[in-house]
Coordinates of C-alpha atoms in Angstrom, one line a residue:
M1 CA -9.8 4.1 32.5
T2 CA -8.2 5.0 29.9
I3 CA -4.2 5.4 29.8
G4 CA -3.8 8.3 27.9
I5 CA -2.7 9.2 24.4
P6 CA -0.5 6.6 22.4
Q7 CA 2.5 8.4 21.4
F8 CA 2.2 6.4 17.9
P9 CA -0.2 7.0 15.6
F10 CA -2.6 4.0 14.3
M11 CA -5.1 3.4 11.7
V12 CA -8.5 2.5 12.2
M13 CA -10.6 0.7 8.9
A14 CA -13.8 1.4 9.9
K15 CA -16.8 -0.9 8.4
P16 CA -19.8 0.5 9.3
A17 CA -22.1 -1.6 7.0
G18 CA -19.9 -4.7 8.2
A19 CA -19.5 -7.5 5.7
A20 CA -22.9 -6.2 4.0
C21 CA -22.1 -5.6 0.5
N22 CA -24.5 -5.4 -2.9
L23 CA -22.0 -7.5 -4.7
A24 CA -20.8 -11.4 -4.3
C25 CA -17.3 -10.7 -5.5
T26 CA -15.9 -14.6 -5.4
Y27 CA -13.0 -13.9 -4.2
C28 CA -13.8 -11.6 -1.4
F29 CA -12.3 -12.9 2.1
Y30 CA -15.0 -10.3 3.9
L31 CA -18.2 -11.2 3.1
G32 CA -17.9 -14.6 5.1
K33 CA -17.5 -12.4 8.6
E34 CA -21.4 -11.7 8.2
S35 CA -21.2 -15.2 10.0
L36 CA -19.7 -13.6 13.1
Y37 CA -23.0 -11.6 14.0
P38 CA -25.7 -14.1 13.1
Q39 CA -28.2 -11.9 15.5
S40 CA -27.8 -9.0 13.2
R41 CA -30.5 -8.4 10.8
H42 CA -29.2 -5.2 9.3
F43 CA -25.7 -4.3 9.5
R44 CA -25.5 -0.7 10.2
M45 CA -23.5 1.1 12.9
S46 CA -25.5 2.8 15.3
D47 CA -25.6 6.9 15.9
E48 CA -24.1 5.5 19.1
V49 CA -21.2 3.6 18.0
L50 CA -20.9 6.0 15.3
E51 CA -20.3 9.1 17.9
S52 CA -18.1 7.0 20.3
F53 CA -15.7 6.1 17.1
I54 CA -15.4 9.4 16.0
R55 CA -14.8 10.9 19.3
Q56 CA -12.4 8.4 20.5
Y57 CA -10.1 8.3 17.5
I58 CA -10.0 11.8 17.2
Q59 CA -8.7 12.1 20.8
S60 CA -6.4 9.2 20.4
Q61 CA -4.6 10.3 17.5
P62 CA -1.1 12.6 18.2
T63 CA -0.6 13.8 14.4
P64 CA -1.6 17.0 13.2
E65 CA -3.7 15.0 10.5
I66 CA -6.5 12.7 11.2
A67 CA -7.6 10.0 8.5
F68 CA -10.6 8.5 8.7
A69 CA -11.0 5.3 6.9
W70 CA -14.7 3.9 5.8
Q71 CA -14.6 0.7 3.8
G72 CA -16.5 -2.6 3.9
G73 CA -18.5 -4.5 2.5
E74 CA -19.7 -1.4 0.6
P75 CA -20.4 1.3 2.8
T76 CA -22.6 3.2 0.6
L77 CA -25.0 1.1 1.5
L78 CA -25.9 3.2 4.6
G79 CA -26.8 5.8 2.6
V80 CA -25.5 10.1 2.2
D81 CA -27.1 10.9 5.4
F82 CA -24.8 8.5 7.7
F83 CA -21.8 10.2 6.2
R84 CA -23.1 13.7 6.7
K85 CA -23.4 13.0 10.4
A86 CA -20.1 11.4 10.6
V87 CA -18.4 14.7 9.0
E88 CA -20.4 16.9 11.5
L89 CA -19.5 14.4 14.5
Q90 CA -16.0 14.9 13.1
Q91 CA -16.1 18.9 13.0
R92 CA -17.9 18.7 16.6
Y93 CA -14.9 17.1 18.3
A94 CA -11.9 18.2 15.9
P95 CA -9.9 20.3 18.3
P96 CA -8.5 23.5 16.8
G97 CA -5.5 22.6 14.6
K98 CA -6.0 19.7 13.8
K99 CA -7.2 18.6 10.3
I100 CA -9.6 16.0 9.2
V101 CA -9.5 13.7 6.0
N102 CA -11.7 11.1 4.7
A103 CA -11.2 8.1 2.5
L104 CA -14.0 5.8 1.4
Q105 CA -13.3 2.6 -0.5
T106 CA -16.3 1.6 -2.7
N107 CA -17.1 -0.9 -5.7
A108 CA -18.6 2.7 -7.3
T109 CA -21.5 0.9 -8.7
R110 CA -24.0 2.5 -6.5
L111 CA -22.8 6.5 -7.0
T112 CA -25.0 9.1 -8.0
D113 CA -24.5 12.4 -8.3
E114 CA -25.9 13.1 -4.9
W115 CA -22.8 11.1 -3.5
C116 CA -20.6 12.6 -5.6
Q117 CA -21.2 16.3 -4.9
F118 CA -21.1 15.3 -1.3
F119 CA -17.6 13.8 -1.7
R120 CA -16.2 16.7 -3.4
E121 CA -17.7 19.2 -1.1
N122 CA -16.5 17.3 1.7
N123 CA -12.9 16.3 0.0
F124 CA -13.4 12.5 0.6
L125 CA -10.8 10.5 -1.3
L126 CA -12.4 7.7 -2.7
G127 CA -10.8 4.3 -3.6
V128 CA -12.5 2.6 -6.6
S129 CA -12.2 -1.4 -6.9
L130 CA -11.3 -2.0 -10.7
D131 CA -9.3 -5.2 -12.0
G132 CA -9.4 -4.4 -15.6
D133 CA -11.7 -4.4 -18.7
A134 CA -15.0 -6.0 -18.7
A135 CA -13.8 -9.3 -19.2
V136 CA -10.8 -9.5 -16.7
H137 CA -13.1 -7.3 -14.1
D138 CA -16.4 -9.6 -14.5
R139 CA -14.5 -12.8 -14.1
Y140 CA -14.9 -12.5 -10.1
R141 CA -16.4 -9.3 -9.5
V142 CA -20.2 -10.0 -10.0
D143 CA -23.3 -8.8 -8.0
K144 CA -25.7 -11.3 -5.9
A145 CA -27.2 -12.9 -9.2
G146 CA -24.0 -13.2 -10.6
R147 CA -24.3 -10.6 -13.3
P148 CA -21.2 -8.6 -14.2
T149 CA -20.6 -5.0 -12.9
Y150 CA -18.0 -3.7 -15.1
G151 CA -20.7 -1.1 -16.6
A152 CA -21.9 0.1 -13.3
T153 CA -18.3 0.7 -12.1
M154 CA -17.4 2.8 -15.3
D155 CA -20.4 4.7 -14.7
G156 CA -19.5 5.2 -11.0
L157 CA -16.0 6.5 -12.5
G158 CA -17.3 8.9 -15.0
L159 CA -19.5 10.5 -12.2
L160 CA -16.4 11.0 -9.8
K161 CA -15.1 12.6 -12.9
K162 CA -17.4 14.7 -13.2
H163 CA -17.7 16.2 -10.0
G164 CA -14.3 16.2 -9.6
V165 CA -13.6 14.1 -6.8
E166 CA -10.3 12.8 -5.9
F167 CA -10.4 8.9 -6.6
N168 CA -7.3 6.4 -6.3
L169 CA -7.6 2.8 -8.1
L170 CA -7.2 -0.6 -6.1
T171 CA -6.8 -3.5 -8.6
V172 CA -6.8 -7.0 -6.9
V173 CA -4.0 -9.0 -9.0
S174 CA -5.5 -12.4 -9.5
R175 CA -4.6 -15.2 -12.1
A176 CA -7.4 -13.6 -14.2
N177 CA -5.1 -10.1 -14.7
A178 CA -1.5 -11.2 -13.8
G179 CA -0.4 -12.4 -16.9
R180 CA -1.0 -8.7 -19.0
P181 CA 0.9 -6.6 -16.5
K182 CA 1.9 -3.9 -19.1
E183 CA -1.8 -3.9 -20.9
L184 CA -3.4 -3.7 -17.5
Y185 CA -1.3 -0.7 -16.4
R186 CA -1.9 1.2 -19.6
F187 CA -5.8 0.6 -19.1
L188 CA -5.3 1.5 -15.5
K189 CA -3.9 4.9 -16.6
E190 CA -6.1 5.6 -19.4
H191 CA -9.5 5.3 -16.8
G192 CA -7.7 6.4 -13.5
S193 CA -6.3 9.6 -11.7
G194 CA -3.1 8.6 -11.6
F195 CA -3.0 6.8 -8.6
L196 CA -2.9 3.1 -8.4
Q197 CA -2.7 0.3 -5.7
F198 CA -1.9 -3.3 -6.6
I199 CA -3.1 -6.3 -4.3
P200 CA -1.7 -9.6 -4.7
L201 CA -5.0 -12.3 -4.5
V202 CA -3.5 -14.9 -1.8
E203 CA -6.4 -17.2 -0.1
R204 CA -6.4 -20.4 1.3
D205 CA -9.4 -22.6 0.8
A206 CA -10.8 -24.3 4.0
P207 CA -13.1 -27.5 4.6
G208 CA -16.7 -26.1 4.1
G209 CA -16.0 -23.8 1.1
A210 CA -14.5 -20.6 3.7
F211 CA -11.2 -19.1 3.5
A212 CA -8.9 -20.3 6.0
M213 CA -7.7 -18.1 8.6
P214 CA -4.3 -16.5 8.4
P215 CA -1.1 -17.8 10.2
G216 CA -0.9 -15.7 13.6
P217 CA -0.1 -15.6 17.1
A218 CA -3.4 -17.6 17.5
G219 CA -2.4 -20.4 14.8
G220 CA -3.2 -20.4 10.8
G221 CA -6.3 -22.2 10.6
E222 CA -7.0 -25.9 8.8
A223 CA -6.6 -25.1 5.0
T224 CA -6.6 -27.1 2.1
G225 CA -4.2 -25.4 -0.4
V226 CA -4.8 -21.7 -2.0
S227 CA -7.7 -21.3 -4.2
Q228 CA -8.1 -20.8 -7.5
A229 CA -8.0 -17.7 -8.3
S230 CA -4.9 -16.9 -6.6
V231 CA -2.1 -15.5 -8.0
R232 CA 1.2 -17.9 -8.2
P233 CA 4.3 -16.4 -6.6
E234 CA 6.3 -16.5 -9.7
T235 CA 3.5 -14.7 -11.5
W236 CA 2.9 -11.8 -9.1
G237 CA 6.8 -11.2 -9.6
D238 CA 6.7 -11.1 -13.3
F239 CA 3.7 -8.9 -13.0
L240 CA 5.2 -6.4 -10.9
I241 CA 8.7 -6.4 -13.0
G242 CA 6.4 -5.5 -16.0
V243 CA 4.7 -2.9 -14.4
F244 CA 7.6 -1.2 -13.0
D245 CA 9.8 -1.6 -15.9
E246 CA 6.8 0.4 -18.0
W247 CA 6.5 3.0 -14.9
V248 CA 10.4 3.9 -14.7
R249 CA 10.4 4.5 -18.1
Q250 CA 7.7 7.1 -18.7
D251 CA 5.6 7.5 -15.6
V252 CA 7.6 8.7 -12.8
G253 CA 6.5 11.5 -11.4
R254 CA 3.0 11.1 -13.4
V255 CA 1.8 8.0 -11.9
F256 CA 1.8 7.2 -8.4
V257 CA 1.9 3.4 -7.5
Q258 CA 1.6 2.9 -4.0
Y259 CA 3.9 -0.3 -4.0
F260 CA 7.0 1.3 -6.0
D261 CA 6.7 4.8 -3.9
C262 CA 6.8 2.8 -0.5
L263 CA 9.6 0.6 -1.5
L264 CA 11.4 3.6 -2.9
G265 CA 11.2 4.8 1.2
A266 CA 13.0 1.5 1.8
W267 CA 15.9 2.5 -0.4
L268 CA 16.1 5.9 1.4
G269 CA 16.3 4.1 4.9
L270 CA 13.0 5.8 5.8
P271 CA 10.0 3.7 7.5
S272 CA 7.4 2.2 5.7
S273 CA 4.1 4.0 5.0
L274 CA 2.7 0.6 4.1
C275 CA 2.4 -2.1 6.9
V276 CA 3.1 -5.0 4.4
F277 CA 6.5 -3.7 4.3
S278 CA 7.1 -2.6 8.2
A279 CA 9.2 -4.4 10.0
T280 CA 6.2 -4.8 12.6
C281 CA 2.6 -4.3 12.2
G282 CA -0.5 -4.1 14.6
R283 CA -1.0 -0.3 13.5
A284 CA -4.0 -0.9 11.2
L285 CA -7.0 -2.3 13.2
A286 CA -10.4 -2.9 11.9
L287 CA -13.8 -1.7 13.5
E288 CA -16.8 -3.5 12.9
H289 CA -20.3 -2.2 12.8
N290 CA -21.1 -3.2 16.4
G291 CA -17.9 -1.2 17.7
D292 CA -16.0 -4.6 18.0
L293 CA -12.3 -4.1 17.4
Y294 CA -9.9 -6.4 15.7
A295 CA -6.1 -6.6 15.3
C296 CA -6.5 -6.3 11.3
D297 CA -9.0 -6.3 8.7
H298 CA -7.5 -9.6 7.7
Y299 CA -7.7 -11.1 10.8
V300 CA -11.7 -10.1 12.1
Y301 CA -11.9 -13.6 13.9
P302 CA -12.9 -14.5 17.6
E303 CA -9.4 -14.9 18.3
Y304 CA -8.2 -11.7 17.4
R305 CA -11.1 -9.6 18.6
L306 CA -9.4 -6.8 20.9
G307 CA -12.9 -5.8 22.4
N308 CA -15.5 -3.5 22.0
I309 CA -14.8 0.3 21.8
Q310 CA -18.5 0.8 23.9
E311 CA -17.0 -1.1 26.7
T312 CA -13.2 -0.1 26.6
P313 CA -11.6 2.9 25.4
L314 CA -10.6 2.8 22.0
V315 CA -6.7 3.9 22.8
D316 CA -6.6 1.0 25.7
L317 CA -7.6 -1.9 22.7
A318 CA -4.9 -0.2 20.3
R319 CA -2.2 -0.8 22.9
A320 CA -3.4 -4.0 24.7
D321 CA -0.8 -6.5 25.2
A322 CA -2.6 -8.7 22.7
Q323 CA -2.1 -6.5 20.0
E324 CA 1.4 -6.0 20.9
R325 CA 2.0 -9.5 20.4
F326 CA 0.4 -9.5 17.4
G327 CA 2.5 -6.6 15.9
R328 CA 5.8 -8.4 17.1
F329 CA 4.7 -11.8 15.7
K330 CA 5.6 -10.6 12.3
E331 CA 9.3 -9.9 12.8
E332 CA 9.5 -12.5 15.7
S333 CA 8.2 -15.5 13.3
L334 CA 10.7 -14.6 10.3
P335 CA 12.2 -18.0 9.3
R336 CA 16.2 -17.8 9.1
Q337 CA 16.1 -17.8 5.5
C338 CA 14.2 -14.3 5.5
R339 CA 16.7 -12.9 8.4
E340 CA 19.7 -13.5 6.0
C341 CA 17.9 -12.3 3.1
D342 CA 19.5 -9.4 0.8
V343 CA 16.2 -7.7 0.3
L344 CA 14.9 -8.1 3.9
F345 CA 15.5 -4.4 4.3
A346 CA 12.6 -3.8 1.7
C347 CA 10.2 -6.7 2.5
R348 CA 10.4 -7.4 5.9
G349 CA 8.4 -10.9 5.2
E350 CA 5.5 -8.7 3.5
C351 CA 2.2 -9.4 4.9
P352 CA 1.5 -12.2 8.0
K353 CA -1.6 -13.6 6.2
H354 CA 0.5 -14.8 3.5
R355 CA 3.3 -16.3 5.3
F356 CA 1.8 -19.7 5.6
A357 CA 4.6 -21.5 3.3
V358 CA 8.2 -23.3 4.2
T359 CA 11.6 -22.7 3.5
P360 CA 13.3 -25.7 1.8
E361 CA 14.8 -26.7 5.2
G362 CA 11.1 -27.3 6.5
E363 CA 11.1 -24.2 8.7
P364 CA 7.6 -22.4 8.9
G365 CA 7.0 -18.4 8.4
L366 CA 7.9 -18.4 4.8
N367 CA 6.0 -15.7 2.5
Y368 CA 3.8 -17.8 -0.3
L369 CA 4.8 -15.0 -2.5
C370 CA 8.4 -14.9 -2.0
A371 CA 9.8 -16.3 -4.9
G372 CA 8.2 -13.6 -6.9
I373 CA 8.7 -10.6 -4.4
K374 CA 12.5 -11.5 -4.1
R375 CA 12.8 -11.4 -8.0
F376 CA 11.4 -8.6 -8.5
L377 CA 13.5 -6.5 -5.7
R378 CA 16.4 -7.5 -6.8
H379 CA 15.5 -6.4 -10.4
I380 CA 14.6 -3.2 -8.9
D381 CA 17.4 -2.6 -7.1
P382 CA 19.5 -0.7 -9.5
A383 CA 16.7 1.4 -10.4
M384 CA 15.7 2.2 -6.9
H385 CA 19.3 3.3 -6.1
T386 CA 19.6 5.6 -8.8
M387 CA 16.3 7.4 -7.3
A388 CA 17.3 7.2 -4.1
A389 CA 20.8 8.9 -5.1
L390 CA 18.5 11.7 -7.1
V391 CA 16.5 12.2 -3.9
K392 CA 19.0 12.7 -1.3
S393 CA 21.3 15.2 -3.6
G394 CA 17.8 16.9 -3.8
R395 CA 16.7 16.2 -6.9
A396 CA 13.6 14.7 -8.6
A397 CA 13.3 10.8 -8.9
A398 CA 11.5 11.3 -11.9
E399 CA 15.0 12.5 -13.4
I400 CA 15.6 8.8 -14.2
M401 CA 13.9 8.6 -17.1
A402 CA 16.0 10.7 -18.9
L403 CA 19.0 9.7 -17.2
A404 CA 17.6 5.5 -18.3
A405 CA 17.5 6.2 -21.9
T406 CA 20.5 4.7 -23.2
P407 CA 23.2 7.2 -24.8
P408 CA 25.0 6.4 -28.0
A409 CA 27.4 3.9 -27.8
E410 CA 30.2 6.1 -28.0
K411 CA 29.3 8.2 -25.3
R412 CA 28.4 5.5 -22.9
P413 CA 31.1 5.2 -19.9
G414 CA 32.8 2.0 -19.4
R415 CA 30.8 -0.9 -17.7
N416 CA 33.0 -0.4 -14.5
A417 CA 33.2 3.3 -14.6
P418 CA 30.7 5.2 -12.3
C419 CA 27.1 5.6 -13.9
P420 CA 26.5 9.4 -14.9
C421 CA 23.7 9.8 -12.8
G422 CA 24.9 10.1 -9.9
S423 CA 23.9 7.0 -8.0
G424 CA 27.3 5.9 -7.0
L425 CA 27.0 2.6 -8.5
K426 CA 29.3 1.4 -11.6
F427 CA 27.3 1.9 -14.9
K428 CA 26.6 -1.6 -15.6
Q429 CA 24.9 -2.1 -12.3
C430 CA 22.6 1.0 -13.1
H431 CA 21.8 1.9 -16.9
G432 CA 24.5 -0.5 -18.4
R433 CA 22.0 -3.1 -18.3

């Protein structure tokens, strides 16, 4: 028996094709999930599971807008008719006054005019994976035969633009592209829609050629070190600083970088809209093709399987004690170094899957990327204070671009005088750097 609608919204990342994909990206953490279902010849969500998920998910959400997220693997392997049925079911079960929105993550290599017409007619938001120009993108993003995929991805982007489909670009930051932040940012601006997401590649090798299970309440799995493609901590910090410095000078309000927008919320004292910067986690679950629900798409392991929505109501699984423990683990396992850190309010320890390092005192739970994240957050602190002050005073954060222009020396205030931007900081702390 269900225990009722939760008072908190939660997101389910539905993987209707499971880990099945037409590509074989060498850094992909999800391809190996096929081994969890050795009995499956075809990774395809059945009509029964699809209808059950859509009905239960709509009923479980207390918010006026209900967001469906379709991921993989590669969800377009299922064909357009699968998603036509999904939209029909959403319309059938959506109560009056509720708005349904859909987002779909794709490698874009299989897009056609038919797909794009469907997306446009049904207002789907597409997330497209693009790691840079051909030399960078094809370093890791290859098909099953090891062939490059950049050309097919760019063809797919062209179709999305042709049909006016809204899309974001998602870029995995690895050792192949982290060293040229400004060049990569400019490339993505040129080919994107003005919405960018950057995801640091951090995976640990495990015996047998797989990736190790991330640390969590059930343990951290056996690992032999980070993978060769993983971004280094200091390089991740340098990358973020390079992109931020370009963005804050000329693109605030014109280009939306998810990482920066979410962090501005921290300087405004708001809860994070991105799970990696939230104090706790556990509100972004993953649904496999057969109805199995997992704690997170980075924790699709037997130890983190919550149950099956065909056997136990979705809302009960989302509120299960095991999931509550999983969510609290992020905050409760912070080492002392993190609890006493001056940028904890923004970082919150970042993603638990990256917290396999140890502090200088030998305490576990430190984020592998800590050194880079900390330097980046301290670097952006003056600009974030300025933008937060602008927003609090009813002005646009984009005004920082005009304020950041260094005035002539004879018109600059003293370094210890209040900054004229209204941030409340001294000039030397804000624009006098």
